[in-house]
Short mmCIF file of C-alpha atoms and ligand atoms in Angstrom, two decimals:
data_model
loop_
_atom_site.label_atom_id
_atom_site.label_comp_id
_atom_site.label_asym_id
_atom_site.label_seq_id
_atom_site.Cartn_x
_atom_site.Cartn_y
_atom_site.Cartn_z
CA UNK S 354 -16.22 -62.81 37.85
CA UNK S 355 -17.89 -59.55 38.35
CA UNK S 356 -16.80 -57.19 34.98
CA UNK S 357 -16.90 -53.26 35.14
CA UNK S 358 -19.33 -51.69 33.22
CA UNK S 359 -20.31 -48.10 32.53
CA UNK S 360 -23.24 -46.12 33.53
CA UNK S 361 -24.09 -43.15 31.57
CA UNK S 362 -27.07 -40.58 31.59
CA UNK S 363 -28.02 -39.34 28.46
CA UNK S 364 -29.16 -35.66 27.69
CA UNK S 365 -25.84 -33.46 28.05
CA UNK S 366 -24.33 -31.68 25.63
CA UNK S 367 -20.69 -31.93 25.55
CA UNK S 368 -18.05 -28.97 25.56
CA UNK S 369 -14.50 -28.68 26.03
CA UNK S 370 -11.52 -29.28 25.29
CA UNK S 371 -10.35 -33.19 25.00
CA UNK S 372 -6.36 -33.79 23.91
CA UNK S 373 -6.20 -37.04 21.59
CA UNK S 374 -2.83 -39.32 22.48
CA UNK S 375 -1.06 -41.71 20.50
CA UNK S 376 -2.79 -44.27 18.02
CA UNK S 377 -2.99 -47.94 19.29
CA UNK S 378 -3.12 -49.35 15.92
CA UNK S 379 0.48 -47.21 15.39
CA UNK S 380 2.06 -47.98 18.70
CA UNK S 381 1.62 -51.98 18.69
CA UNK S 382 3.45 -52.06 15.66
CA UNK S 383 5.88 -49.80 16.51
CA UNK S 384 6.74 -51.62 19.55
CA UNK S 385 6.66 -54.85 17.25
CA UNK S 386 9.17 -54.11 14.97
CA UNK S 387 11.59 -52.87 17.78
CA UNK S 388 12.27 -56.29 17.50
CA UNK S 389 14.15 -55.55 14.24
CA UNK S 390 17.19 -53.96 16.05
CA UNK S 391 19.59 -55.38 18.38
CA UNK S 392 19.69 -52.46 21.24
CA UNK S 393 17.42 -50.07 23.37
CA UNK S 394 14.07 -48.30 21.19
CA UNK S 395 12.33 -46.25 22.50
CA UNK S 396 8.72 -45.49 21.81
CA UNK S 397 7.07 -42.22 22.90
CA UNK S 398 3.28 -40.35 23.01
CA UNK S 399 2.23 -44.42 23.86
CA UNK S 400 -1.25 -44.28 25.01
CA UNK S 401 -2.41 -46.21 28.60
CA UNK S 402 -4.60 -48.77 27.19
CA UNK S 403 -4.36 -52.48 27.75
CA UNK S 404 -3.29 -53.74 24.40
CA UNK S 405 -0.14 -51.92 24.57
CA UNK S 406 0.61 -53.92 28.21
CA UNK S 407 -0.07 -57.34 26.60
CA UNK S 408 2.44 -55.96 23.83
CA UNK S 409 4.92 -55.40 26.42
CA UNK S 410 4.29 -59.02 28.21
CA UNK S 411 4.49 -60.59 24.57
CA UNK S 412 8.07 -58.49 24.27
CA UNK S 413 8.94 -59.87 27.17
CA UNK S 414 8.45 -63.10 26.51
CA UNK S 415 10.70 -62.85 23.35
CA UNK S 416 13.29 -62.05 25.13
CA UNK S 417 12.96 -58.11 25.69
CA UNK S 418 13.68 -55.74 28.78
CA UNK S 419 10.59 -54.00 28.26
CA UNK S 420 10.17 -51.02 30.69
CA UNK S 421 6.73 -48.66 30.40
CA UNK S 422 6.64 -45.12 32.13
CA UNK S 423 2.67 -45.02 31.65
CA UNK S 424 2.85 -41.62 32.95
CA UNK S 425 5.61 -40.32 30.81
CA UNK S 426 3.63 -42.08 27.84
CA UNK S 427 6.82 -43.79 27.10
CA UNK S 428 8.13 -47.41 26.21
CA UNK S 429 11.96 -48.38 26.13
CA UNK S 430 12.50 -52.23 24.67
CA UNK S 431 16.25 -53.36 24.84
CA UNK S 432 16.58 -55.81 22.23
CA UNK S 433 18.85 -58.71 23.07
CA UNK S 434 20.91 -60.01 19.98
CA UNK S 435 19.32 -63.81 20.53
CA UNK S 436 15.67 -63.04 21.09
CA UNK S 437 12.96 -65.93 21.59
CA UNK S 438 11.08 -66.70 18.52
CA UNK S 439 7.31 -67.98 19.42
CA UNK S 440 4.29 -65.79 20.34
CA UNK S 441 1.79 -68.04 22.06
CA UNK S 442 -1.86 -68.11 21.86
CA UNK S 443 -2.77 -66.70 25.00
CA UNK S 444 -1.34 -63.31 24.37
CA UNK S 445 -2.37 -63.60 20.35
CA UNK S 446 -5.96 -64.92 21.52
CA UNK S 447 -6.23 -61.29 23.13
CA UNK S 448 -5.07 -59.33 21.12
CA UNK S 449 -4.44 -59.77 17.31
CA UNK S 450 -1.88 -57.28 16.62
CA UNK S 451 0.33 -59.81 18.24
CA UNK S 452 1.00 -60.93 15.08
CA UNK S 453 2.48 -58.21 14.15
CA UNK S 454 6.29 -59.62 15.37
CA UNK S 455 6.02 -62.33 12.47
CA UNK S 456 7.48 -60.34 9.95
CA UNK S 457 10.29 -58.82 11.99
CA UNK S 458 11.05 -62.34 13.89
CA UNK S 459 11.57 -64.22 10.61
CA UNK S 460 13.27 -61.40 8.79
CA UNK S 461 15.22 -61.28 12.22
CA UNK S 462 15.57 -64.90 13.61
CA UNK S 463 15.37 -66.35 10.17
CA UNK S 464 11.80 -68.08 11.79
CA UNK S 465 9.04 -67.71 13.91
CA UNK S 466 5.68 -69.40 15.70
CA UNK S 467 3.08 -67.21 16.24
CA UNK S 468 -0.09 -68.84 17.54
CA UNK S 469 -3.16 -68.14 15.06
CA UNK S 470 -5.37 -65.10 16.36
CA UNK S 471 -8.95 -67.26 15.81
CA UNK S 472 -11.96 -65.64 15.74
CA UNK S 473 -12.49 -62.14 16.36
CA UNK S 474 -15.91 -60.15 17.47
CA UNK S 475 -16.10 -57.93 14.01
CA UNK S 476 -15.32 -61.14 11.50
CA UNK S 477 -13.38 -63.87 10.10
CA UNK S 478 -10.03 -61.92 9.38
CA UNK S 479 -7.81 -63.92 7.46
CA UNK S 480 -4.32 -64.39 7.26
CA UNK S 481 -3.80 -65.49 3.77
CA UNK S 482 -1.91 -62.34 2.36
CA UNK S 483 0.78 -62.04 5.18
CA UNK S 484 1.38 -65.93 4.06
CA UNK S 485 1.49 -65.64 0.37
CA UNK S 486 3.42 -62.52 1.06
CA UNK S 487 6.47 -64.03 2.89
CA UNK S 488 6.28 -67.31 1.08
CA UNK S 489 7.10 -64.85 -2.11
CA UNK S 490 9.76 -63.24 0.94
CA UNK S 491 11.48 -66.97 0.51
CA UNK S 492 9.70 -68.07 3.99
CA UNK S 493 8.62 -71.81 4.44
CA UNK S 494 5.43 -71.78 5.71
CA UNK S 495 3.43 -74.47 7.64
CA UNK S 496 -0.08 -74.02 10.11
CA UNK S 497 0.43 -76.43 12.35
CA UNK S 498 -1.50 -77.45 15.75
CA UNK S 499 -2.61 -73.70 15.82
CA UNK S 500 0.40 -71.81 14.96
CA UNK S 501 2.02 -70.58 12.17
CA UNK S 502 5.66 -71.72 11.98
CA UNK S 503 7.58 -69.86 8.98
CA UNK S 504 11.41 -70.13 8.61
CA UNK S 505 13.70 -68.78 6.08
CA UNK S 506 17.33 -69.88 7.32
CA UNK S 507 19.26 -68.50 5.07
CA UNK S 508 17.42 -65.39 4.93
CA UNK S 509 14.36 -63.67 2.98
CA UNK S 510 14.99 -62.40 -0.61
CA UNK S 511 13.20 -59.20 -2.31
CA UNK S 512 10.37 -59.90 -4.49
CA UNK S 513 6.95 -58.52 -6.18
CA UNK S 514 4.45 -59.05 -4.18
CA UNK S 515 0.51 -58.16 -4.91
CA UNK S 516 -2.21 -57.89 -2.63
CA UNK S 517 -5.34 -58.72 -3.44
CA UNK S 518 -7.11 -56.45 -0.62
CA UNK S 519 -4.89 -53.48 0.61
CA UNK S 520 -4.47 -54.86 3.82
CA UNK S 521 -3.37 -53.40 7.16
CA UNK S 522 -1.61 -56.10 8.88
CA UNK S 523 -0.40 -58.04 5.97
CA UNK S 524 1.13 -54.78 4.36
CA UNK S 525 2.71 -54.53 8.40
CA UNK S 526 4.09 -57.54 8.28
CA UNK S 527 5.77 -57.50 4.76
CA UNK S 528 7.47 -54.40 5.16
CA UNK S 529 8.89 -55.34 8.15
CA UNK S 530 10.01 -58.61 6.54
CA UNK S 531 11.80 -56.76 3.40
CA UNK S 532 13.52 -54.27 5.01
CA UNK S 533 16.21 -57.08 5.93
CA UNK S 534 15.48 -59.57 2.86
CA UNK S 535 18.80 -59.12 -0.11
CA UNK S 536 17.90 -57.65 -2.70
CA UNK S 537 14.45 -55.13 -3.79
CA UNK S 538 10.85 -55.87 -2.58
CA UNK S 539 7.74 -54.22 -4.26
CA UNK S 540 4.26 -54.51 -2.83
CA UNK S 541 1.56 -53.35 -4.99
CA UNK S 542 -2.25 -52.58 -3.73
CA UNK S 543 -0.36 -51.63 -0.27
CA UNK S 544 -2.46 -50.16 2.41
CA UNK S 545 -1.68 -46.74 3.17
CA UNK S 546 -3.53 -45.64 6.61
CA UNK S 547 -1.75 -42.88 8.26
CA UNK S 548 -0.48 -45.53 10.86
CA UNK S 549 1.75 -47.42 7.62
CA UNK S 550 3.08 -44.14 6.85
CA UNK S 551 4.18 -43.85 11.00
CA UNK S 552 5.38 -47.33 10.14
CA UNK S 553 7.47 -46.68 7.51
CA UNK S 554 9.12 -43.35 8.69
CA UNK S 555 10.46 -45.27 12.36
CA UNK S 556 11.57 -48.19 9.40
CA UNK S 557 13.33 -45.10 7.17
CA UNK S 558 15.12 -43.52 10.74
CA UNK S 559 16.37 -47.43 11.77
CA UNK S 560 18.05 -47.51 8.82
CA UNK S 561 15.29 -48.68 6.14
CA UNK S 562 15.30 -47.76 2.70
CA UNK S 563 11.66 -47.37 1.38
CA UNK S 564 10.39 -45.44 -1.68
CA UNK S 565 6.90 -44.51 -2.47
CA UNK S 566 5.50 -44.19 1.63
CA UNK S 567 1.97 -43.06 1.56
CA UNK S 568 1.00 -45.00 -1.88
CA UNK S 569 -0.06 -48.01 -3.00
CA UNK S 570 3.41 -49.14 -4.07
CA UNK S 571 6.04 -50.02 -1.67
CA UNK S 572 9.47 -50.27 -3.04
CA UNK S 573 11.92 -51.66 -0.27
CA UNK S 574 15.59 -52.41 -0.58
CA UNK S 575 16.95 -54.70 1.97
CA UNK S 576 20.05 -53.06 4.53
CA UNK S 577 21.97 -55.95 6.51
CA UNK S 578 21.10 -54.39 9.79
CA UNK S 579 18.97 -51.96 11.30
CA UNK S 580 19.77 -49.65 13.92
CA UNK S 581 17.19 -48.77 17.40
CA UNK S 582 15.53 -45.73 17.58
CA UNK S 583 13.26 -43.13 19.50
CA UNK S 584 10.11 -42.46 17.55
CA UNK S 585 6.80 -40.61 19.09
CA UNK S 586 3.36 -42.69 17.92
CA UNK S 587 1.26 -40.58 15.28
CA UNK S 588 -2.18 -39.68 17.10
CA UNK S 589 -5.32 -41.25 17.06
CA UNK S 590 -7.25 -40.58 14.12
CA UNK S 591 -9.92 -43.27 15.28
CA UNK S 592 -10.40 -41.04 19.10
CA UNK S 593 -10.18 -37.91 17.43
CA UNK S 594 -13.16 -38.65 14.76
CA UNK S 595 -14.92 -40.52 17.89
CA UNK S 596 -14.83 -37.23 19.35
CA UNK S 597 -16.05 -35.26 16.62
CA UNK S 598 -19.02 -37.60 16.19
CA UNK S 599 -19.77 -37.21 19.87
CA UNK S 600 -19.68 -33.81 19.72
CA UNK S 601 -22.09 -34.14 16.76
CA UNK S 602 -24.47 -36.15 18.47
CA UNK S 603 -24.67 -34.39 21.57
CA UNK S 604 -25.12 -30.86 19.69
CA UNK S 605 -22.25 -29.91 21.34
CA UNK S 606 -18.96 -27.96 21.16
CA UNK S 607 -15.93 -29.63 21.43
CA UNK S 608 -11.91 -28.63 20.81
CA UNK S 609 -10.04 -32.13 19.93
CA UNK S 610 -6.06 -31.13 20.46
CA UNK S 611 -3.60 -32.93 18.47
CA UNK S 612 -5.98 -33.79 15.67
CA UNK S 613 -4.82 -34.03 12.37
CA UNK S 614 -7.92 -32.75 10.20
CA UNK S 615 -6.16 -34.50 7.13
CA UNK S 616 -6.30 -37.88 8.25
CA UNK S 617 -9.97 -37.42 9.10
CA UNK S 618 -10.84 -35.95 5.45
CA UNK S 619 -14.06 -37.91 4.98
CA UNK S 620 -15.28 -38.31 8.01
CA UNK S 621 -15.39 -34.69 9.01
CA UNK S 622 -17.06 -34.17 5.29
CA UNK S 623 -19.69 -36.17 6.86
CA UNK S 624 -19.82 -34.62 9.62
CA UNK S 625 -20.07 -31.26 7.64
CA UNK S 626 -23.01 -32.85 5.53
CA UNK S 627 -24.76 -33.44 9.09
CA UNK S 628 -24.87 -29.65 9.69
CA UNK S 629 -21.41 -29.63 11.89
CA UNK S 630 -19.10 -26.33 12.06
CA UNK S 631 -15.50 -27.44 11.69
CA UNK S 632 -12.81 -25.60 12.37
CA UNK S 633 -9.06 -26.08 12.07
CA UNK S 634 -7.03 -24.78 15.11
CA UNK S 635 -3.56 -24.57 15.72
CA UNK S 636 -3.18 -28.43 17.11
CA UNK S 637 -6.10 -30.04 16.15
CA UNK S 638 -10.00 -29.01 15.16
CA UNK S 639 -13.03 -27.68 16.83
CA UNK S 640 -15.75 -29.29 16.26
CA UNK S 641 -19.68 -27.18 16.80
CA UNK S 642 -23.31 -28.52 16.45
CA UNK S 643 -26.30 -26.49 17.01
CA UNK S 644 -29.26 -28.45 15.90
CA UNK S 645 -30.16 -32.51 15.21
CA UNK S 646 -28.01 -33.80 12.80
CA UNK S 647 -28.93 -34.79 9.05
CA UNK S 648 -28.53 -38.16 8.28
CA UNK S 649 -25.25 -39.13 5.89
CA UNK S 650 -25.26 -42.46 4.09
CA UNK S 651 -21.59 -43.65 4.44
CA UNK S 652 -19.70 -47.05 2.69
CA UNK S 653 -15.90 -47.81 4.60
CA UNK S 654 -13.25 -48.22 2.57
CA UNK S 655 -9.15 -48.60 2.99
CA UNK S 656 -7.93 -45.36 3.74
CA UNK S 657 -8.56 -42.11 2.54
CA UNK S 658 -11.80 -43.89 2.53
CA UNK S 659 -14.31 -43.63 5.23
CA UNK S 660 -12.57 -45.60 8.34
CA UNK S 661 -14.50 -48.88 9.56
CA UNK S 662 -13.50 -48.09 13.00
CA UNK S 663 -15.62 -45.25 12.70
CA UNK S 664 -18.55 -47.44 11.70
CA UNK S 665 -20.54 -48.17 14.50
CA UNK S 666 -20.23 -44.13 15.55
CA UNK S 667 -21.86 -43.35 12.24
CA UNK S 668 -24.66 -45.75 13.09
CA UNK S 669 -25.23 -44.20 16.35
CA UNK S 670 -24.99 -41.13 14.86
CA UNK S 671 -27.59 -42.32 11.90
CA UNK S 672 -30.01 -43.43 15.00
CA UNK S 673 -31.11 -40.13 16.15
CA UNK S 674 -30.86 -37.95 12.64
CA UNK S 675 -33.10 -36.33 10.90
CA UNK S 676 -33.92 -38.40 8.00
CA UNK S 677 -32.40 -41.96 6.43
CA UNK S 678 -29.08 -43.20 6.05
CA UNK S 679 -27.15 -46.60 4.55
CA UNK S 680 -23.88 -47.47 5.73
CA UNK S 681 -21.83 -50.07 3.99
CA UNK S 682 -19.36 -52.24 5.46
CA UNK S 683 -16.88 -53.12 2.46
CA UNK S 684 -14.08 -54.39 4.88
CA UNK S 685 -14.72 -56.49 7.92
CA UNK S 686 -17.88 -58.73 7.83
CA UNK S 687 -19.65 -59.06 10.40
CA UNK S 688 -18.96 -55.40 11.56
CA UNK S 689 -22.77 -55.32 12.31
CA UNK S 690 -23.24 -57.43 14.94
CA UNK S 691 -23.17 -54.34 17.72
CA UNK S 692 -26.51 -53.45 16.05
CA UNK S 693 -28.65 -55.94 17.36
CA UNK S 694 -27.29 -53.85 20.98
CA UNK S 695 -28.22 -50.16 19.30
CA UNK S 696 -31.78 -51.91 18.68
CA UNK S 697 -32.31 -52.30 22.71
CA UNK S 698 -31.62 -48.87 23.19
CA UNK S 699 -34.34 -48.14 20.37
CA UNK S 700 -32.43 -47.60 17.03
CA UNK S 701 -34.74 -48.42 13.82
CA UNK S 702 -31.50 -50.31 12.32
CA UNK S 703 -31.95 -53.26 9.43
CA UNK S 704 -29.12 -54.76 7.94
CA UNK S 705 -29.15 -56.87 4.87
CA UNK S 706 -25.57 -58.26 3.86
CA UNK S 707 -23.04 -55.94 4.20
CA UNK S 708 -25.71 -53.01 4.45
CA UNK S 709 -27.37 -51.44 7.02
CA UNK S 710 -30.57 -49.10 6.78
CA UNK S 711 -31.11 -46.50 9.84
CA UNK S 712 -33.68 -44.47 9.78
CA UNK S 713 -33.16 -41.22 12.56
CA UNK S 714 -35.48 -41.02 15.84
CA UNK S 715 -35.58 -37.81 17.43
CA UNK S 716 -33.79 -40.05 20.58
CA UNK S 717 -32.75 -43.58 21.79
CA UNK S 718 -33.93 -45.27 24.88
CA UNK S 719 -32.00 -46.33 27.66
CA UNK S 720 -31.15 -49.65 28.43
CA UNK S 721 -28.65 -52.23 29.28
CA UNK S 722 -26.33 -53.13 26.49
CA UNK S 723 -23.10 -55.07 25.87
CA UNK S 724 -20.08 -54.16 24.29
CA UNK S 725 -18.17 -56.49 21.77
CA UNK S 726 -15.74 -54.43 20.64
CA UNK S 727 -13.40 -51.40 21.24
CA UNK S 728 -15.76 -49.69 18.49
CA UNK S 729 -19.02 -50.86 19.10
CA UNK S 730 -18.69 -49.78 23.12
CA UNK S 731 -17.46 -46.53 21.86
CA UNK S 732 -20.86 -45.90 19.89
CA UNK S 733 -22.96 -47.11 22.63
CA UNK S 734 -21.42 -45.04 25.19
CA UNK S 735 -22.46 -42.52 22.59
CA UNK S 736 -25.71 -43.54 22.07
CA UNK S 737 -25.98 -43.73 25.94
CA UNK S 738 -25.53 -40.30 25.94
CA UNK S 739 -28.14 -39.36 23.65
CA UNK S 740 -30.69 -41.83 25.21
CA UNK S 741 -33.46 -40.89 27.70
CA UNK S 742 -32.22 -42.34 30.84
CA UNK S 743 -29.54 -44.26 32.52
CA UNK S 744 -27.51 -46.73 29.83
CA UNK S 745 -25.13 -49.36 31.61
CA UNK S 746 -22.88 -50.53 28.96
CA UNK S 747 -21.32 -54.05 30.00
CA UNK S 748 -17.66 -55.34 29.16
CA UNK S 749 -16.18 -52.18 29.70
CA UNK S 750 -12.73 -54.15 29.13
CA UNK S 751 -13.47 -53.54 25.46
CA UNK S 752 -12.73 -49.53 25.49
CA UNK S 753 -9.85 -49.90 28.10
CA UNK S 754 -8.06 -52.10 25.00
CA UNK S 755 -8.36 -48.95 23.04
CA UNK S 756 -9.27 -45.77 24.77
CA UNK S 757 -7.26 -44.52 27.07
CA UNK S 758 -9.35 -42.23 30.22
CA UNK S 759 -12.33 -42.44 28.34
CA UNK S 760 -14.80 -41.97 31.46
CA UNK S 761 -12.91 -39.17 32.53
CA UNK S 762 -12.34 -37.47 29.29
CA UNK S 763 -16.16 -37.98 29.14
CA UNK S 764 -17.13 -36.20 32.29
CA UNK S 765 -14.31 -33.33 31.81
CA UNK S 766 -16.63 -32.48 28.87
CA UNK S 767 -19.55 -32.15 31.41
CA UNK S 768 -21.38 -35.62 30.67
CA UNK S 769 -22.43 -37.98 33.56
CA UNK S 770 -20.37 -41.52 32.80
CA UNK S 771 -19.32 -43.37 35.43
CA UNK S 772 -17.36 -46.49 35.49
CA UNK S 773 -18.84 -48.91 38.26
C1 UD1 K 1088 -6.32 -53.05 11.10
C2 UD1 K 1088 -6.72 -52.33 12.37
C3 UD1 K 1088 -8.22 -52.26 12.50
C4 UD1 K 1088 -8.82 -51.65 11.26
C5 UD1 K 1088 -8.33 -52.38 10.02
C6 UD1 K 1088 -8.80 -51.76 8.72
C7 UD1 K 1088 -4.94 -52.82 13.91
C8 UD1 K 1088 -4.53 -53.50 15.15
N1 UD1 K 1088 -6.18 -53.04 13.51
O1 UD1 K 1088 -6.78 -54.40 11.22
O2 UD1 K 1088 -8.53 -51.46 13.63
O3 UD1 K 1088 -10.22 -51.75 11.33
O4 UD1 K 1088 -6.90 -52.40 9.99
O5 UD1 K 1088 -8.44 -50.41 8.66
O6 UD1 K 1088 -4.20 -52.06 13.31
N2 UD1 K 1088 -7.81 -59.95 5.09
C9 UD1 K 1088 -7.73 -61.17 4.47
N3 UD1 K 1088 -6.53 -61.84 4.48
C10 UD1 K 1088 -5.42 -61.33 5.10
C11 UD1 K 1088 -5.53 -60.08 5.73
C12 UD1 K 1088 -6.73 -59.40 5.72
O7 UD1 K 1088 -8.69 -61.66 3.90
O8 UD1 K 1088 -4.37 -62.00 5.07
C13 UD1 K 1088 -9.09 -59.22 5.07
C14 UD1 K 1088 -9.72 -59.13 6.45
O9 UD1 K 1088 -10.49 -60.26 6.73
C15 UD1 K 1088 -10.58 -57.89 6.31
C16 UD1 K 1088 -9.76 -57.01 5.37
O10 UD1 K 1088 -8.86 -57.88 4.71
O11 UD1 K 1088 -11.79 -58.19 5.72
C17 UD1 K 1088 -8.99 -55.89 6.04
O12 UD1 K 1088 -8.15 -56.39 7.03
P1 UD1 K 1088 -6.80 -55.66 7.46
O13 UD1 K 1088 -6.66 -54.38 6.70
O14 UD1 K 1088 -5.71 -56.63 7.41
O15 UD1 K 1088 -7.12 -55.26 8.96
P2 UD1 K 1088 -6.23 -55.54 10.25
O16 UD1 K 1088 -4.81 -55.26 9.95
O17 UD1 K 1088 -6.61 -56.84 10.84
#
C-alpha cells in the first residue's frame, strides 16, 4: 500500500498568523466520558484529526448515535440508556486513548472489556495504576486473552487512592469512575495537565462534584446520575508550543491565536532562553526570532513541567543551536527512538539512558526520514524545514492522528510542504 508522505524544502522563514483548535488529548476524553450520561452531549472546538473519527467509530460501537459536523468542529453523541460494554482491539490497537471509556463504562454499566492497547512507538506504557485504582473503586479485575474485563455489579464505592506516578490516563479514568461510585473518592499525586482540568470542569457541569481541580488532590463525591452536556475542547497547548518552536527555528515571526501563554509557562521560558521575543496578544502569543537560537538543556516532567510532547521539537530545535544542550526524558521511555531519524538528516544527537546530548550545527541535511509518532513527525517536518534541501518525511498518517491542516497551516506561513 502506497502511504502519503510529505515533502518539504528547507530554508524559509515562517510568518503569519496560524489559529490553534481544540486539544486531541482533551477531546478523546471528552467524547469518552459522554458515555457517563444517558442523552445527547455535545462536544464543540473538536479538531479534524483521525483519532477523534476512530473515537466516534469506537462510540458507535458501544451503542452511540455519534454524528460529527467536521466543519462546524462539532460532535453530538446520544447516549442510549443500555449501551454496549466492550472496546475491541482493533480500534484500541490504534489508538490508546480508547481506553479512556473504562472508567465511565464500569462506573456506568457496572463492567467493561476493553482490549489491551500493546505496544506503543514512544514506550512500554503501563496500565497498572488505572487497575489498582478501580480495584480500590470496588472493581473486579481480570486480563484475560488480551482484554481487560473489570466488573463492579453492585456498583463502585469511594476510596483513597495514591498514585505512584501522576498519571494522565489513569488519573482519566478514576475520575470518571468516582464521580458515580457512593460515597467520597480521594486521589493523591493526581496529574494535573490543563486537559484534567477541561476534564473535570465538563464532569462539574454534568453534574459532578469535585474539589481541589488543578492540584494534586482530587476529592470526588459520588451523584447517582449525571446529566449530558455541551462543552467546547480547551486548545492545544502541544500545536501551539509546536508553533512557537517552529517559529524559533525558522527565525521567524509567527502570531499563534487561541494560545494560552499559561499553559505553555516553561516552554516559552525556553524559548525566551533561546533568544525568542514573546509577546502576549489578545487571543494567544506572538512569537519573534531574529538570529540562531541558543541551545536550552530541557528534562520533561508532569505538568507545569516541561511537556514530553514537546520533546522531540526541542531536539530539533537543539540540532541547529548555537552551542550544547541535554534533554531528559523522565516520562515515557523510549521517547528517543525518532533520533536515530534526526541523525539522517545530520543532527550530532547521542543518547545514553534517558538522556540525550545535542550539540547545535549551523543546519541539518536533507534526507528521507520516517515518522513514528504524532511528535516525532512534527519535529522532522521541522527539521525539514531548516535542512538544506528537499526532506520527504514518510508515514504522514502519524500527524493526521494529531494535527489537524498541518501542510496547509505550513504553507499559509510561506513554507514549501507538500503532502504527496
Ligand atoms: C497522555 C497523553 C500523552 C502525553 C502523556 C504525558 C493522551 C491521549 N496522551 O498519555 O500525549 O505524552 O499523557 O503527558 O492524552 N504509567 C504506568 N502505569 C500506568 C499508567 C502510566 O507505568 O498505569 C507510566 C507510563 O508508562 C509513562 C508515565 O506513566 O511512563 C506517564 O503516562 P501517562 O501520564 O499515563 O500518559 P498517557 O495518559 O498514556
Amino acid at each position: 500500500m502506497e502511504r502519503d508522505r510529505f515533502q518539504v524544502i528547507g530554508g524559509v522563514r515562517l510568518h503569519g498568523k496560524v489559529a490553534v483548535g481544540g486539544a486531541k488529548n482533551s477531546a478523546l476524553k471528552l467524547m469518552a466520558l459522554a458515555l457517563l450520561a444517558e442523552g445527547t452531549t455535545v462536544i464543540e472546538n473538536v479538531p479534524a484529526i483521525l483519532d477523534v473519527e476512530i473515537m466516534d467509530e469506537l462510540l458507535t460501537r458501544l451503542g452511540c448515535e455519534v454524528e460529527h459536523d467536521f466543519g462546524a468542529k462539532k460532535v453530538s453523541i446520544r447516549v442510549p440508556a443500555q449501551l454496549q460494554h466492550r472496546a475491541d482491539y482493533d480500534l484500541v490497537r490504534k489508538m490508546r486513548a480508547s481506553i479512556n471509556v473504562l472508567g465511565p463504562l464500569v462506573a456506568r454499566c457496572g463492567q467493561a472489556e476493553v482490549a489491551l492497547p500493546g505496544g506503543d512507538a514512544i514506550g512500554p506504557r503501563g496500565l497498572d495504576f488505572h487497575v489498582s485504582g478501580l480495584e480500590r473503586l470496588g472493581a473486579q479485575i481480570k486480563v484475560e486473552h488480551g482484554f481487560v474485563i473489570a466488573s463492579a455489579p453492585d456498583g463502585l464505592r469511594g476510596a483513597d487512592i495514591y498514585l505512584e506516578f501522576p498519571s494522565v490516563g489513569a488519573t482519566e479514568n478514576l475520575v470518571t469512575a468516582a464521580v458515580l461510585a457512593r460515597g467520597v473518592t480521594t486521589i493523591d499525586n493526581a496529574a494535573r495537565e490543563p486537559e484534567i482540568i477541561d476534564i473535570c470542569q465538563m464532569l462539574i457541569s454534568m453534574g459532578a462534584i469535585i474539589d481541589g481541580v488543578g492540584t494534586h488532590t482530587l476529592h470526588i463525591s459520588g451523584v447517582a446520575n449525571m446529566k449530558p452536556v455541551v462543552h467546547t475542547v480547551v486548545p492545544d497547548r502541544v500545536i501551539a508550543g509546536t508553533w512557537a518552536i517552529a517559529a524559533v527555528m525558522t527565525r521567524g515571526d509567527i502570531e499563534i491565536q487561541n494560545a494560552v501563554s499559561e499553559h505553555l509557562t516553561i516552554p516559552l521560558e525556553k524559548l525566551v532562553e533561546a533568544g525568542a521575543t514573546i509577546t502576549a496578544q489578545d487571543h494567544g502569543l506572538r512569537v519573534v526570532m531574529h538570529d540562531r537560537p541558543r541551545a536550552v538543556d530541557v528534562s520533561t516532567l508532569p505538568y507545569p513541567g516541561f511537556p514530553t510532547d514537546l520533546q522531540p521539537m526541542i531536539i530539533a530545535m537543539n540540532s541547529i543551536a548555537n552551542g550544547s544542550a541535554m534533554v531528559t526524558e523522565n516520562v515515557f521511555e523510549g521517547r528517543f527512538m525518532f533520533v536515530n531519524e534526526m541523525i539522517r538528516l545530520g543532527a550530532d544527537i547521542k543518547t545514553d539512558g534517558h538522556h540525550a546530548i545535542v550539540h547545535g550545527r549551523e543546519r541539518l541535511s536533507a534526507a528521507p526520514v520516517t515518522a513514528t509518532d504524532i511528535r516525532a513527525g512534527a519535529a522532522l517536518i521541522l527539521a525539514g524545514l531548516v535542512s538544506d534541501g528537499e526532506t520527504i518525511v514518510e508515514d504522514a498518517f502519524h500527524l493526521d492522528r494529531g494535527y489537524p491542516n498541518f501542510a496547509e497551516d505550513l504553507r499559509s506561513l510561506g513554507a514549501e510542504v507538500n503532502r504527496i
